[in-house]
CSV table of N, CA and C in Angstrom, one decimal:
chain,number,residue,atom,x,y,z
A,5,MET,N,0.6,-1.1,0.4
A,5,MET,CA,0.2,-0.5,-0.1
A,5,MET,C,0.6,1.3,0.0
A,6,PRO,N,0.6,1.9,-0.8
A,6,PRO,CA,1.4,3.4,-0.9
A,6,PRO,C,1.5,4.5,0.1
A,7,LYS,N,2.6,5.0,0.9
A,7,LYS,CA,2.4,5.9,1.8
A,7,LYS,C,1.7,7.3,1.7
A,8,PRO,N,1.2,7.7,2.8
A,8,PRO,CA,0.5,9.3,2.6
A,8,PRO,C,2.1,10.0,1.8
A,9,ALA,N,1.4,10.8,1.1
A,9,ALA,CA,1.9,12.2,0.7
A,9,ALA,C,1.6,13.6,0.7
A,10,GLN,N,2.9,14.0,0.3
A,10,GLN,CA,2.3,15.5,0.4
A,10,GLN,C,2.0,16.0,-1.4
A,11,LEU,N,0.6,16.5,-1.7
A,11,LEU,CA,0.2,16.5,-2.5
A,11,LEU,C,-0.7,17.6,-3.1
A,12,SER,N,-0.9,18.5,-3.6
A,12,SER,CA,-1.8,20.2,-4.1
A,12,SER,C,-3.1,19.4,-4.2
A,13,CYS,N,-4.4,20.3,-3.2
A,13,CYS,CA,-5.2,20.3,-2.3
A,13,CYS,C,-6.4,21.2,-3.2
A,14,GLN,N,-7.2,21.1,-4.1
A,14,GLN,CA,-8.0,22.0,-5.3
A,14,GLN,C,-8.8,22.8,-4.2
A,15,THR,N,-9.6,22.1,-2.6
A,15,THR,CA,-10.3,22.4,-1.8
A,15,THR,C,-9.8,23.3,-1.3
A,16,CYS,N,-8.2,22.7,-0.1
A,16,CYS,CA,-7.6,23.7,0.6
A,16,CYS,C,-6.9,25.2,-0.2
A,17,GLY,N,-6.7,24.6,-1.3
A,17,GLY,CA,-5.9,25.4,-2.0
A,17,GLY,C,-4.1,25.8,-1.8
A,18,THR,N,-3.6,24.7,-0.7
A,18,THR,CA,-1.8,24.3,-0.5
A,18,THR,C,-1.8,23.2,-1.1
A,19,THR,N,-0.5,22.4,-0.5
A,19,THR,CA,0.0,21.0,-0.7
A,19,THR,C,-0.2,20.5,0.8
A,20,GLU,N,-1.5,19.4,0.9
A,20,GLU,CA,-1.5,18.9,2.4
A,20,GLU,C,-1.2,18.0,1.9
A,21,LEU,N,-1.6,16.7,3.4
A,21,LEU,CA,-1.1,15.6,3.2
A,21,LEU,C,-2.0,14.8,3.1
A,22,HIS,N,-2.2,14.0,1.4
A,22,HIS,CA,-3.3,12.3,1.5
A,22,HIS,C,-3.5,11.9,1.3
A,23,HIS,N,-4.0,10.7,1.5
A,23,HIS,CA,-3.4,8.8,2.6
A,23,HIS,C,-4.0,8.7,1.2
A,24,PRO,N,-3.8,7.3,0.8
A,24,PRO,CA,-4.6,6.6,-0.2
A,24,PRO,C,-5.7,6.2,0.6
A,25,LEU,N,-6.5,5.6,-0.3
A,25,LEU,CA,-7.7,5.1,0.2
A,25,LEU,C,-8.0,3.7,1.0
A,26,THR,N,-9.2,3.6,1.8
A,26,THR,CA,-9.2,2.3,2.4
A,26,THR,C,-10.0,1.5,1.6
A,27,LYS,N,-9.6,0.7,2.1
A,27,LYS,CA,-10.7,-0.5,1.1
A,27,LYS,C,-12.5,-0.2,1.5
A,28,ALA,N,-13.0,0.6,2.6
A,28,ALA,CA,-14.2,1.2,2.5
A,28,ALA,C,-14.5,2.0,1.5
A,29,GLN,N,-13.2,2.9,1.6
A,29,GLN,CA,-13.6,3.9,0.6
A,29,GLN,C,-13.6,4.1,-0.7
A,30,GLU,N,-13.2,2.8,-1.2
A,30,GLU,CA,-12.8,2.1,-2.6
A,30,GLU,C,-13.9,1.9,-2.7
A,31,ALA,N,-15.0,1.2,-1.8
A,31,ALA,CA,-15.9,0.7,-2.3
A,31,ALA,C,-16.9,1.6,-2.6
A,32,TRP,N,-16.5,2.7,-1.8
A,32,TRP,CA,-18.1,3.6,-1.7
A,32,TRP,C,-17.3,4.6,-2.9
A,33,LEU,N,-16.3,4.9,-3.6
A,33,LEU,CA,-15.8,5.7,-4.6
A,33,LEU,C,-15.7,4.8,-5.8
A,34,ARG,N,-16.3,4.0,-6.0
A,34,ARG,CA,-16.4,2.7,-7.1
A,34,ARG,C,-17.9,2.7,-7.7
A,35,LYS,N,-19.3,2.8,-6.5
A,35,LYS,CA,-20.2,2.9,-7.0
A,35,LYS,C,-20.5,4.5,-7.1
A,36,GLU,N,-19.7,5.5,-6.7
A,36,GLU,CA,-20.1,7.0,-6.8
A,36,GLU,C,-20.1,7.4,-8.2
A,37,ILE,N,-18.5,6.6,-8.5
A,37,ILE,CA,-18.6,7.4,-10.1
A,37,ILE,C,-18.4,6.1,-11.3
A,38,ASP,N,-19.0,5.4,-10.7
A,38,ASP,CA,-19.3,4.3,-11.7
A,38,ASP,C,-18.4,3.2,-12.1
A,39,ALA,N,-17.0,3.2,-12.0
A,39,ALA,CA,-15.9,2.5,-12.1
A,39,ALA,C,-15.5,1.9,-11.6
A,40,ARG,N,-14.7,0.6,-12.3
A,40,ARG,CA,-14.2,-0.5,-11.6
A,40,ARG,C,-12.5,-0.3,-10.8
A,41,ASN,N,-12.0,-0.1,-11.6
A,41,ASN,CA,-10.5,0.0,-11.0
A,41,ASN,C,-10.3,2.1,-10.1
A,42,VAL,N,-10.1,1.6,-9.1
A,42,VAL,CA,-10.1,3.6,-8.2
A,42,VAL,C,-8.9,3.3,-7.5
A,43,ASP,N,-7.7,2.6,-8.1
A,43,ASP,CA,-6.4,2.9,-7.5
A,43,ASP,C,-6.0,4.2,-8.6
A,44,GLY,N,-4.8,4.9,-7.0
A,44,GLY,CA,-4.4,5.7,-7.6
A,44,GLY,C,-5.2,7.0,-6.7
A,45,TYR,N,-6.2,7.3,-6.3
A,45,TYR,CA,-6.8,8.0,-5.6
A,45,TYR,C,-6.8,8.4,-4.3
A,46,TRP,N,-6.3,9.3,-3.5
A,46,TRP,CA,-6.2,9.6,-2.6
A,46,TRP,C,-7.0,10.8,-2.0
A,47,MET,N,-6.9,11.1,-0.4
A,47,MET,CA,-7.6,11.7,0.4
A,47,MET,C,-7.0,13.0,1.1
A,48,CYS,N,-7.0,14.0,0.7
A,48,CYS,CA,-6.6,15.3,1.8
A,48,CYS,C,-7.3,14.8,3.2
A,49,VAL,N,-6.6,15.3,4.2
A,49,VAL,CA,-6.4,14.9,5.5
A,49,VAL,C,-6.3,16.1,6.5
A,50,LYS,N,-6.4,17.4,6.0
A,50,LYS,CA,-6.4,18.5,6.4
A,50,LYS,C,-7.7,19.0,6.8
A,51,THR,N,-7.1,19.5,8.2
A,51,THR,CA,-8.2,19.6,9.2
A,51,THR,C,-8.8,21.1,9.0
A,52,ARG,N,-10.0,21.1,8.2
A,52,ARG,CA,-9.9,22.5,7.8
A,52,ARG,C,-10.3,24.3,9.2
A,53,PRO,N,-10.5,25.1,9.0
A,53,PRO,CA,-10.2,25.9,10.1
A,53,PRO,C,-12.3,26.1,11.4
A,54,ASP,N,-12.8,25.0,10.7
A,54,ASP,CA,-14.1,24.8,11.1
A,54,ASP,C,-14.3,23.6,12.1
A,55,GLU,N,-13.1,23.0,12.2
A,55,GLU,CA,-12.4,21.4,12.7
A,55,GLU,C,-12.7,20.4,11.8
A,56,THR,N,-13.4,20.7,10.3
A,56,THR,CA,-13.9,19.0,9.9
A,56,THR,C,-13.0,19.3,8.9
A,57,PRO,N,-12.3,17.3,8.7
A,57,PRO,CA,-11.4,17.5,7.9
A,57,PRO,C,-11.8,17.6,6.8
A,58,CYS,N,-11.5,18.1,5.4
A,58,CYS,CA,-11.2,18.2,4.1
A,58,CYS,C,-11.7,17.4,3.6
A,59,ARG,N,-11.1,16.1,3.5
A,59,ARG,CA,-11.5,14.8,3.0
A,59,ARG,C,-11.7,15.0,1.5
A,60,ASN,N,-11.2,15.9,0.2
A,60,ASN,CA,-11.2,15.5,-0.9
A,60,ASN,C,-10.6,15.0,-1.8
A,61,LEU,N,-10.9,14.3,-2.6
A,61,LEU,CA,-10.4,13.4,-3.8
A,61,LEU,C,-10.3,13.5,-4.6
A,62,ARG,N,-8.6,13.3,-5.2
A,62,ARG,CA,-8.1,13.5,-6.4
A,62,ARG,C,-6.9,12.1,-6.7
A,63,ARG,N,-6.8,12.3,-7.8
A,63,ARG,CA,-5.8,11.4,-8.5
A,63,ARG,C,-4.3,11.8,-7.9
A,64,PHE,N,-3.5,11.2,-7.8
A,64,PHE,CA,-2.1,11.1,-7.8
A,64,PHE,C,-1.9,12.2,-8.8
A,65,LEU,N,-2.0,11.6,-9.8
A,65,LEU,CA,-1.1,13.2,-10.8
A,65,LEU,C,-1.8,13.9,-11.2
A,66,HIS,N,-3.0,13.9,-11.1
A,66,HIS,CA,-4.7,14.9,-11.6
A,66,HIS,C,-5.2,15.5,-10.4
A,67,GLU,N,-4.5,16.8,-9.8
A,67,GLU,CA,-5.2,17.7,-9.1
A,67,GLU,C,-6.9,17.3,-8.8
A,68,LYS,N,-7.3,18.2,-9.9
A,68,LYS,CA,-8.8,18.8,-10.4
A,68,LYS,C,-9.3,17.6,-11.2
A,69,ARG,N,-9.8,15.9,-10.9
A,69,ARG,CA,-10.4,14.8,-11.4
A,69,ARG,C,-11.6,15.4,-11.5
A,70,PHE,N,-12.7,16.3,-10.7
A,70,PHE,CA,-13.6,16.4,-10.1
A,70,PHE,C,-14.2,17.8,-10.2
A,71,LYS,N,-15.1,18.1,-10.9
A,71,LYS,CA,-15.9,19.3,-11.2
A,71,LYS,C,-17.4,19.3,-11.0
A,72,PRO,N,-17.8,19.8,-9.7
A,72,PRO,CA,-17.1,20.5,-8.5
A,72,PRO,C,-16.5,19.7,-7.6
A,73,PRO,N,-15.3,19.6,-6.7
A,73,PRO,CA,-14.8,18.7,-6.4
A,73,PRO,C,-15.4,17.6,-5.7
A,74,LEU,N,-15.1,16.2,-5.5
A,74,LEU,CA,-15.6,15.2,-5.0
A,74,LEU,C,-15.0,15.1,-3.2
A,75,ARG,N,-15.9,15.1,-2.8
A,75,ARG,CA,-15.4,14.6,-1.3
A,75,ARG,C,-16.0,13.6,-0.3
A,76,MET,N,-14.7,13.0,-0.1
A,76,MET,CA,-15.2,11.9,1.1
A,76,MET,C,-16.3,11.7,2.3
A,77,PRO,N,-17.4,11.0,2.4
A,77,PRO,CA,-18.5,11.1,3.5
A,77,PRO,C,-17.4,11.3,4.3
A,78,ASP,N,-17.7,12.0,5.4
A,78,ASP,CA,-17.0,11.2,6.6
A,78,ASP,C,-17.8,10.5,7.4
A,79,GLU,N,-18.9,9.5,7.5
A,79,GLU,CA,-18.6,8.3,8.0
A,79,GLU,C,-18.3,7.2,7.1
A,80,ILE,N,-17.4,7.4,6.6
A,80,ILE,CA,-17.0,6.2,5.8
A,80,ILE,C,-15.4,6.6,5.9
A,81,ASP,N,-14.9,5.1,6.5
A,81,ASP,CA,-13.2,5.1,6.8
A,81,ASP,C,-12.6,3.9,6.2
């Protein structure tokens, strides 16, 4: 499994720590975007000023994959 990486975040507007998706998160994303392969997606883990996590999704080499940005629901870990 890939290690967390510093990547740019479309929502935060800065470079932040991103984690690869867990199996549960991958399952949710497969259904959400109707795709078989969701390898290479990452989630921003920065805590926003309102104390909620960003959870914006992106590809490793593609920051603005979704328009509008797609956020992983808080209840899926």
